[in-house]
Coordinates of C-alpha atoms in Angstrom, one line a residue:
M1 CA 38.1 45.7 7.3
L2 CA 40.1 42.9 8.8
F3 CA 37.6 42.4 11.6
K4 CA 34.6 42.7 9.1
S5 CA 36.2 40.0 6.9
I6 CA 36.9 37.8 10.0
G7 CA 33.2 38.2 11.2
K8 CA 31.8 37.5 7.8
N9 CA 33.9 34.4 7.4
F10 CA 32.9 33.3 10.9
L11 CA 29.2 33.6 10.0
I12 CA 29.5 31.7 6.9
S13 CA 31.2 28.8 8.7
V14 CA 28.9 28.9 11.7
I15 CA 25.5 29.4 10.3
P16 CA 25.3 26.0 8.4
K17 CA 26.2 24.3 11.5
L18 CA 23.5 26.1 13.6
I19 CA 21.0 25.2 11.0
R20 CA 22.0 21.5 11.2
Y21 CA 21.9 21.7 15.0
A22 CA 18.4 23.3 14.9
K23 CA 17.1 20.6 12.5
A24 CA 18.5 17.9 14.8
F25 CA 16.9 19.5 17.8
Y26 CA 13.5 19.7 16.0
M27 CA 13.7 16.0 15.0
L28 CA 14.5 15.2 18.7
I29 CA 11.5 17.2 19.9
A30 CA 9.2 15.6 17.2
E31 CA 10.4 12.2 18.1
F32 CA 9.5 12.7 21.7
F33 CA 6.0 14.5 21.3
I34 CA 4.5 13.0 18.2
M35 CA 3.5 9.7 19.5
A36 CA 0.8 8.5 17.2
V37 CA -0.9 9.4 13.9
I38 CA -3.8 8.1 12.0
G39 CA -3.5 5.7 9.1
V40 CA -6.2 5.2 6.5
D41 CA -6.4 2.4 4.0
V42 CA -9.1 2.9 1.3
G43 CA -10.0 -0.3 -0.5
G44 CA -12.6 -1.2 -3.0
H45 CA -14.6 -3.0 -0.4
A46 CA -13.8 -1.4 2.9
I47 CA -12.0 1.6 4.5
K48 CA -9.8 0.6 7.4
A49 CA -8.5 3.4 9.7
G50 CA -6.5 3.3 12.9
I51 CA -4.5 5.2 15.5
V52 CA -0.9 4.0 15.0
T53 CA 2.4 4.4 16.9
K54 CA 5.8 5.0 15.4
K55 CA 6.6 1.3 16.3
G56 CA 3.7 0.2 14.1
T57 CA 1.3 -0.7 16.9
V58 CA -2.4 -0.1 16.2
L59 CA -3.9 1.5 19.3
D60 CA -7.4 1.8 18.0
K61 CA -9.3 1.3 14.7
E62 CA -12.4 1.6 12.8
V63 CA -13.6 -0.3 9.7
V64 CA -16.5 0.9 7.5
L65 CA -17.8 -0.2 3.9
T66 CA -16.4 1.9 1.0
E67 CA -19.8 1.7 -0.9
P68 CA -18.3 2.6 -4.2
E69 CA -21.8 1.7 -5.8
K70 CA -23.3 4.6 -4.2
G71 CA -21.1 7.2 -5.9
R72 CA -18.2 9.5 -5.1
E73 CA -19.9 11.6 -2.5
T74 CA -20.7 8.6 -0.3
V75 CA -17.2 7.2 -0.6
V76 CA -15.7 10.8 0.4
N77 CA -18.1 11.1 3.4
N78 CA -17.3 7.6 4.6
I79 CA -13.5 8.4 4.5
I80 CA -14.1 11.8 6.4
N81 CA -16.5 10.2 9.0
V82 CA -14.1 7.3 9.9
I83 CA -11.2 9.8 10.4
K84 CA -13.6 12.0 12.6
D85 CA -14.4 9.0 14.7
L86 CA -10.8 8.4 15.6
L87 CA -10.0 12.1 16.2
R88 CA -12.8 11.9 18.8
I89 CA -10.6 9.3 20.6
D90 CA -7.5 11.3 20.4
K91 CA -7.8 15.0 19.6
N92 CA -4.1 15.6 19.8
I93 CA -3.3 13.8 16.6
S94 CA -1.8 16.2 14.1
S95 CA -1.1 14.0 11.1
I96 CA -2.9 11.7 8.9
G97 CA -1.6 9.3 6.2
I98 CA -4.2 8.0 3.5
G99 CA -3.5 5.1 1.1
V100 CA -5.7 4.8 -2.0
P101 CA -5.5 2.4 -5.0
G102 CA -4.1 3.9 -8.2
V103 CA -2.2 7.0 -9.1
V104 CA -2.3 9.7 -6.4
T105 CA -0.1 12.7 -5.5
R106 CA 1.2 13.3 -2.1
K107 CA -1.4 16.1 -1.7
G108 CA -4.3 13.8 -2.7
Y109 CA -5.1 14.4 -6.4
I110 CA -6.2 11.1 -7.8
S111 CA -5.7 10.8 -11.6
Y112 CA -6.6 7.1 -11.8
T113 CA -8.1 4.6 -9.5
P114 CA -9.7 1.3 -10.2
N115 CA -12.9 0.0 -8.6
I116 CA -13.6 3.4 -6.6
P117 CA -15.3 6.4 -8.2
L118 CA -12.5 8.8 -7.3
A119 CA -10.6 9.1 -10.6
N120 CA -9.7 12.8 -11.7
F121 CA -10.6 14.1 -8.3
D122 CA -8.9 16.1 -5.6
L123 CA -9.7 13.9 -2.6
G124 CA -7.1 15.9 -0.5
K125 CA -9.0 19.1 -1.0
A126 CA -12.4 17.6 -0.2
I127 CA -11.0 16.1 3.0
R128 CA -9.2 19.2 4.1
K129 CA -12.4 21.2 3.9
K130 CA -13.7 19.1 6.8
I131 CA -10.6 18.1 8.7
R132 CA -7.9 20.6 9.5
K133 CA -4.9 18.4 10.0
K134 CA -1.7 17.6 8.0
I135 CA -2.7 15.0 5.5
I136 CA -0.3 13.0 3.2
F137 CA -1.5 10.5 0.6
G138 CA 0.2 7.4 -1.0
N139 CA -0.6 4.4 -3.2
D140 CA -2.1 1.7 -1.0
A141 CA 0.2 -1.0 -2.3
D142 CA 3.2 1.3 -1.6
N143 CA 2.0 1.7 1.9
F144 CA 1.8 -2.1 2.3
A145 CA 5.4 -2.4 1.2
L146 CA 6.4 0.2 3.6
A147 CA 4.7 -1.5 6.5
K148 CA 6.3 -4.9 5.6
Y149 CA 9.7 -3.4 5.2
H150 CA 9.7 -1.5 8.5
F151 CA 7.6 -3.8 10.7
G152 CA 6.8 -7.1 9.0
A153 CA 8.1 -10.0 6.9
G154 CA 10.3 -7.7 4.8
K155 CA 12.4 -6.0 7.5
S156 CA 15.3 -8.6 7.2
Y157 CA 15.5 -7.9 3.3
E158 CA 16.9 -5.2 1.2
T159 CA 14.7 -5.7 -1.8
I160 CA 11.1 -6.9 -1.7
V161 CA 8.1 -7.1 -4.1
C162 CA 4.8 -6.7 -2.4
L163 CA 1.5 -7.7 -3.9
T164 CA -1.9 -7.0 -2.5
L165 CA -4.4 -9.5 -3.9
G166 CA -8.0 -8.2 -3.5
T167 CA -10.5 -6.3 -5.6
G168 CA -7.6 -5.5 -7.9
I169 CA -3.9 -6.4 -7.8
G170 CA -1.7 -3.7 -6.1
S171 CA 2.1 -3.7 -6.0
G172 CA 4.7 -1.9 -4.0
I173 CA 8.5 -2.3 -4.2
I174 CA 11.4 -1.7 -1.9
L175 CA 14.6 -1.5 -3.9
K176 CA 17.8 -1.6 -2.0
G177 CA 16.1 -0.2 1.0
K178 CA 14.1 2.5 -0.6
L179 CA 10.6 2.8 -1.9
F180 CA 10.6 2.5 -5.7
S181 CA 7.8 4.7 -6.8
K182 CA 7.3 7.4 -9.4
D183 CA 4.1 9.2 -10.2
G184 CA 1.9 6.1 -9.4
A185 CA 4.3 3.6 -11.0
P186 CA 4.9 0.7 -10.7
E187 CA 1.5 -0.8 -11.5
L188 CA 2.4 -4.5 -11.8
G189 CA -1.2 -5.6 -11.8
H190 CA -1.6 -4.0 -15.3
M191 CA 1.3 -5.7 -17.0
T192 CA 0.1 -8.0 -19.9
I193 CA 0.4 -11.7 -19.5
K194 CA -1.6 -12.6 -22.6
Y195 CA -1.6 -10.1 -25.4
D196 CA -4.9 -11.2 -27.0
G197 CA -6.5 -12.2 -23.6
A198 CA -9.6 -11.1 -21.7
K199 CA -10.4 -7.3 -21.4
A200 CA -9.9 -5.9 -17.9
K201 CA -12.9 -3.9 -16.7
C202 CA -10.7 -1.6 -14.6
C203 CA -8.3 -0.3 -17.2
G204 CA -9.6 -1.6 -20.7
N205 CA -6.2 -3.5 -21.3
D206 CA -6.4 -6.8 -23.1
G207 CA -4.9 -9.7 -21.0
C208 CA -3.5 -7.8 -18.0
I209 CA -2.7 -9.6 -14.8
E210 CA -5.6 -8.1 -12.9
S211 CA -8.1 -9.2 -15.5
Y212 CA -7.2 -12.8 -14.8
I213 CA -6.5 -12.8 -10.9
G214 CA -8.6 -9.8 -9.8
R215 CA -11.4 -10.5 -7.4
K216 CA -14.0 -9.8 -10.1
R217 CA -12.6 -12.7 -12.1
F218 CA -14.5 -15.0 -9.9
S219 CA -18.1 -15.5 -11.1
R220 CA -19.3 -15.9 -7.6
S221 CA -18.0 -14.3 -4.3
P222 CA -14.4 -15.4 -3.7
L223 CA -15.4 -16.2 -0.1
E224 CA -18.3 -18.4 -1.3
V225 CA -15.8 -20.3 -3.7
Y226 CA -13.2 -20.4 -0.9
K227 CA -15.7 -22.1 1.5
K228 CA -16.7 -24.6 -1.2
A229 CA -13.0 -25.4 -1.9
L230 CA -12.3 -26.1 1.8
A231 CA -15.3 -28.5 1.7
G232 CA -13.6 -30.4 -1.3
N233 CA -15.6 -29.0 -4.1
K234 CA -13.6 -30.0 -7.3
Q235 CA -14.7 -26.9 -9.4
A236 CA -13.8 -24.6 -6.5
L237 CA -10.5 -26.3 -6.0
K238 CA -9.8 -26.0 -9.8
K239 CA -10.5 -22.3 -9.7
F240 CA -7.8 -21.8 -7.1
E241 CA -5.3 -24.1 -8.8
N242 CA -5.8 -21.9 -12.0
Y243 CA -5.4 -18.8 -9.8
G244 CA -2.1 -20.1 -8.6
K245 CA -0.8 -20.8 -12.0
L246 CA -1.6 -17.2 -13.3
L247 CA -0.3 -15.6 -10.2
G248 CA 2.9 -17.7 -10.5
V249 CA 3.4 -16.5 -14.1
A250 CA 3.0 -12.9 -13.0
I251 CA 5.3 -13.4 -10.1
S252 CA 7.9 -14.9 -12.3
N253 CA 8.0 -11.7 -14.4
F254 CA 8.6 -9.6 -11.3
V255 CA 11.3 -11.9 -10.0
N256 CA 13.2 -11.8 -13.4
I257 CA 13.0 -7.9 -13.5
F258 CA 13.8 -7.0 -9.9
N259 CA 15.5 -10.2 -8.5
P260 CA 13.9 -9.6 -5.0
D261 CA 15.0 -11.2 -1.7
A262 CA 11.3 -12.1 -1.1
V263 CA 7.8 -11.6 -2.7
I264 CA 5.2 -10.8 0.1
L265 CA 1.5 -11.5 -0.6
G266 CA -1.2 -9.7 1.3
G267 CA -4.8 -8.7 0.7
Q268 CA -8.0 -10.7 1.1
M269 CA -7.3 -13.3 -1.6
S270 CA -4.1 -14.3 0.1
N271 CA -6.2 -15.9 2.8
A272 CA -6.6 -18.8 0.3
Y273 CA -2.8 -19.1 0.0
N274 CA -2.8 -22.8 0.9
L275 CA -5.3 -23.5 -2.0
F276 CA -3.1 -21.9 -4.7
R277 CA 0.4 -22.2 -3.3
K278 CA 1.3 -25.4 -5.0
T279 CA 0.5 -24.4 -8.6
M280 CA 1.9 -20.8 -8.0
E281 CA 5.3 -22.3 -6.8
E282 CA 5.5 -24.7 -9.7
E283 CA 5.2 -21.9 -12.2
I284 CA 7.7 -19.7 -10.4
K285 CA 10.2 -22.6 -10.3
K286 CA 9.7 -23.3 -14.1
R287 CA 10.0 -19.6 -15.1
T288 CA 12.4 -17.7 -13.0
I289 CA 16.1 -17.0 -13.5
F290 CA 16.7 -15.9 -10.0
K291 CA 15.9 -17.7 -6.7
T292 CA 13.5 -16.0 -4.2
R293 CA 11.0 -16.9 -1.6
V294 CA 7.2 -16.2 -1.5
V295 CA 5.9 -15.2 1.9
K296 CA 2.3 -14.8 3.0
S297 CA 1.8 -11.6 5.1
K298 CA 0.9 -12.3 8.6
M299 CA 0.5 -8.6 9.6
R300 CA -3.0 -7.4 10.0
E301 CA -3.8 -4.0 8.8
A302 CA -0.6 -3.6 6.9
G303 CA -2.2 -1.0 4.5
M304 CA -3.3 1.2 7.5
I305 CA 0.1 0.8 9.2
G306 CA 2.0 1.8 6.0
A307 CA -0.3 4.8 5.6
A308 CA 0.7 5.8 9.0
V309 CA 4.3 5.6 8.0
L310 CA 3.6 8.4 5.6
A311 CA 2.4 10.7 8.3
F312 CA 5.4 10.5 10.7

């Protein structure tokens, strides 16, 4: 009985240690062998996908149009085809991370997404029918924040608010070194800044941020307005000045809530940063309790790189 008792106690004390060592060994092997994954960033205008290393280096990439106007089937096929193109380059890739705008589960069920016909749809199931790989999903703006925190302008900070300014307004937050996310929240782009304001086409809310500074707010192509502004057109310049004011109001709310070390801007509209920076900063200075800095992202393909972070 004594020996049985000693043997039992020995196993109880040793087995947890063996499990820990086994996990550590597995992680070491994974670190050595899993060199690259595929990251996919699905946007309202384009799908960007790339082969990405653990250090955030993009080895190869593909860009195709999303084509939301052609319907769900076309969008899904475009995503699948761009992944297949990259798998032809590296057949050894075992994991894929995919970012989409809106509310999405890790397995890929999308309950809400603006600007793309994928709402109430199991995108993960549709892709896995064609691609037999490990696939993990996340919100596109959360992925942007992960990329900035690990590899970009946010790596020196503990708390950052990241905004993607494009077809819509995406938001991702790193709070004290951890991604702040729960069931698709936060969706800062849908906070109300004018209770009786314009109705947003994406969500139907009156006066939400996206209804004022989303890409669709421009009556013409934002690129066309941008070119006119650079040429000195007063109306075009005024549009970006107003854009900066409204963005500044929105950022002020985020700063007063989260007190971030930095606010990082990305997305296509951030390319016009110098045209709206002044009015944006004036509004932030007037309205915030806490001091912060606003930084324009210099990292290309941050959404793609952040999606890859999910897959490692």
